[in-house]
Amino acid sequence: MELIDEKIAGNPEEIKSEHEQEFDYITLRCNELINRYPEQKSLFEHYMEKQREEYEVLENSVVCLTMVIKEKHLE
């Protein structure tokens, strides 16, 4: 196979903004659930912390890349 082209997907600032918005939704929902089920507060707080860690990894350690490859034919 031969690599024809590769492109990093998305603008890093746009991706970070999307992640922040998604995390805001998660936080909002978890806080709603904490109010509704206060006995489960630690569960929801733990979930929010794990999600924050995952977003940190996505923003700092993972690169989304699209590659175009072509199969080499033997002649």
PDB file of C-alpha atoms in Angstrom:
ATOM      1  CA  MET A   1       0.000   0.000   0.000  1.00  0.00           C
ATOM      2  CA  GLU A   2       1.096   3.524  -0.686  1.00  0.00           C
ATOM      3  CA  LEU A   3       0.208   6.612   1.319  1.00  0.00           C
ATOM      4  CA  ILE A   4      -1.304   9.175  -1.048  1.00  0.00           C
ATOM      5  CA  ASP A   5      -2.265  11.929   1.395  1.00  0.00           C
ATOM      6  CA  GLU A   6      -2.890  12.579   5.063  1.00  0.00           C
ATOM      7  CA  LYS A   7      -4.713  15.355   6.851  1.00  0.00           C
ATOM      8  CA  ILE A   8      -5.185  16.180  10.511  1.00  0.00           C
ATOM      9  CA  ALA A   9      -8.928  16.370  11.099  1.00  0.00           C
ATOM     10  CA  GLY A  10     -10.437  19.533  12.502  1.00  0.00           C
ATOM     11  CA  ASN A  11      -9.157  22.781  13.875  1.00  0.00           C
ATOM     12  CA  PRO A  12      -7.666  22.269  17.359  1.00  0.00           C
ATOM     13  CA  GLU A  13      -9.372  25.382  18.744  1.00  0.00           C
ATOM     14  CA  GLU A  14     -12.766  24.288  17.380  1.00  0.00           C
ATOM     15  CA  ILE A  15     -12.304  20.806  18.800  1.00  0.00           C
ATOM     16  CA  LYS A  16     -11.362  22.219  22.215  1.00  0.00           C
ATOM     17  CA  SER A  17     -14.423  24.483  22.134  1.00  0.00           C
ATOM     18  CA  GLU A  18     -16.655  21.514  21.270  1.00  0.00           C
ATOM     19  CA  HIS A  19     -15.147  19.482  24.107  1.00  0.00           C
ATOM     20  CA  GLU A  20     -15.737  22.315  26.562  1.00  0.00           C
ATOM     21  CA  GLN A  21     -19.363  22.583  25.470  1.00  0.00           C
ATOM     22  CA  GLU A  22     -19.869  18.821  25.770  1.00  0.00           C
ATOM     23  CA  PHE A  23     -18.274  18.808  29.216  1.00  0.00           C
ATOM     24  CA  ASP A  24     -20.500  21.710  30.277  1.00  0.00           C
ATOM     25  CA  TYR A  25     -23.529  19.587  29.335  1.00  0.00           C
ATOM     26  CA  ILE A  26     -22.151  16.646  31.299  1.00  0.00           C
ATOM     27  CA  THR A  27     -21.546  18.874  34.325  1.00  0.00           C
ATOM     28  CA  LEU A  28     -25.009  20.383  34.107  1.00  0.00           C
ATOM     29  CA  ARG A  29     -26.663  16.977  33.904  1.00  0.00           C
ATOM     30  CA  CYS A  30     -24.568  15.499  36.703  1.00  0.00           C
ATOM     31  CA  ASN A  31     -25.433  18.431  38.946  1.00  0.00           C
ATOM     32  CA  GLU A  32     -29.114  17.921  38.165  1.00  0.00           C
ATOM     33  CA  LEU A  33     -28.752  14.267  39.110  1.00  0.00           C
ATOM     34  CA  ILE A  34     -26.872  15.151  42.291  1.00  0.00           C
ATOM     35  CA  ASN A  35     -29.777  17.374  43.307  1.00  0.00           C
ATOM     36  CA  ARG A  36     -32.221  14.610  42.505  1.00  0.00           C
ATOM     37  CA  TYR A  37     -30.199  11.773  44.055  1.00  0.00           C
ATOM     38  CA  PRO A  38     -27.947  13.346  46.708  1.00  0.00           C
ATOM     39  CA  GLU A  39     -27.017   9.939  48.099  1.00  0.00           C
ATOM     40  CA  GLN A  40     -25.261   9.251  44.753  1.00  0.00           C
ATOM     41  CA  LYS A  41     -23.242  12.480  44.772  1.00  0.00           C
ATOM     42  CA  SER A  42     -19.851  10.746  44.864  1.00  0.00           C
ATOM     43  CA  LEU A  43     -20.795   8.594  41.868  1.00  0.00           C
ATOM     44  CA  PHE A  44     -21.677  11.618  39.722  1.00  0.00           C
ATOM     45  CA  GLU A  45     -18.639  13.576  40.868  1.00  0.00           C
ATOM     46  CA  HIS A  46     -16.408  10.628  40.027  1.00  0.00           C
ATOM     47  CA  TYR A  47     -18.005  10.393  36.582  1.00  0.00           C
ATOM     48  CA  MET A  48     -17.377  14.103  35.941  1.00  0.00           C
ATOM     49  CA  GLU A  49     -13.744  13.726  36.982  1.00  0.00           C
ATOM     50  CA  LYS A  50     -13.250  10.718  34.681  1.00  0.00           C
ATOM     51  CA  GLN A  51     -14.843  12.613  31.796  1.00  0.00           C
ATOM     52  CA  ARG A  52     -12.540  15.584  32.423  1.00  0.00           C
ATOM     53  CA  GLU A  53      -9.544  13.236  32.326  1.00  0.00           C
ATOM     54  CA  GLU A  54     -10.744  11.714  29.051  1.00  0.00           C
ATOM     55  CA  TYR A  55     -11.184  15.136  27.468  1.00  0.00           C
ATOM     56  CA  GLU A  56      -7.674  16.082  28.621  1.00  0.00           C
ATOM     57  CA  VAL A  57      -6.302  13.001  26.854  1.00  0.00           C
ATOM     58  CA  LEU A  58      -8.284  13.780  23.706  1.00  0.00           C
ATOM     59  CA  GLU A  59      -7.098  17.378  23.661  1.00  0.00           C
ATOM     60  CA  ASN A  60      -3.436  16.716  24.472  1.00  0.00           C
ATOM     61  CA  SER A  61      -2.498  13.182  23.436  1.00  0.00           C
ATOM     62  CA  VAL A  62      -4.722  12.064  20.574  1.00  0.00           C
ATOM     63  CA  VAL A  63      -4.522  13.274  16.989  1.00  0.00           C
ATOM     64  CA  CYS A  64      -7.337  12.457  14.619  1.00  0.00           C
ATOM     65  CA  LEU A  65      -5.925  11.832  11.190  1.00  0.00           C
ATOM     66  CA  THR A  66      -7.417  10.841   7.872  1.00  0.00           C
ATOM     67  CA  MET A  67      -5.140   8.957   5.508  1.00  0.00           C
ATOM     68  CA  VAL A  68      -5.728   8.112   1.890  1.00  0.00           C
ATOM     69  CA  ILE A  69      -3.976   4.938   0.841  1.00  0.00           C
ATOM     70  CA  LYS A  70      -3.745   3.154  -2.438  1.00  0.00           C
ATOM     71  CA  GLU A  71      -3.091  -0.498  -2.960  1.00  0.00           C
ATOM     72  CA  LYS A  72       0.058  -1.149  -4.945  1.00  0.00           C
ATOM     73  CA  HIS A  73      -0.483  -3.576  -7.775  1.00  0.00           C
ATOM     74  CA  LEU A  74       2.286  -5.960  -8.692  1.00  0.00           C
ATOM     75  CA  GLU A  75       3.232  -5.767 -12.310  1.00  0.00           C
TER      76      GLU A  75
END
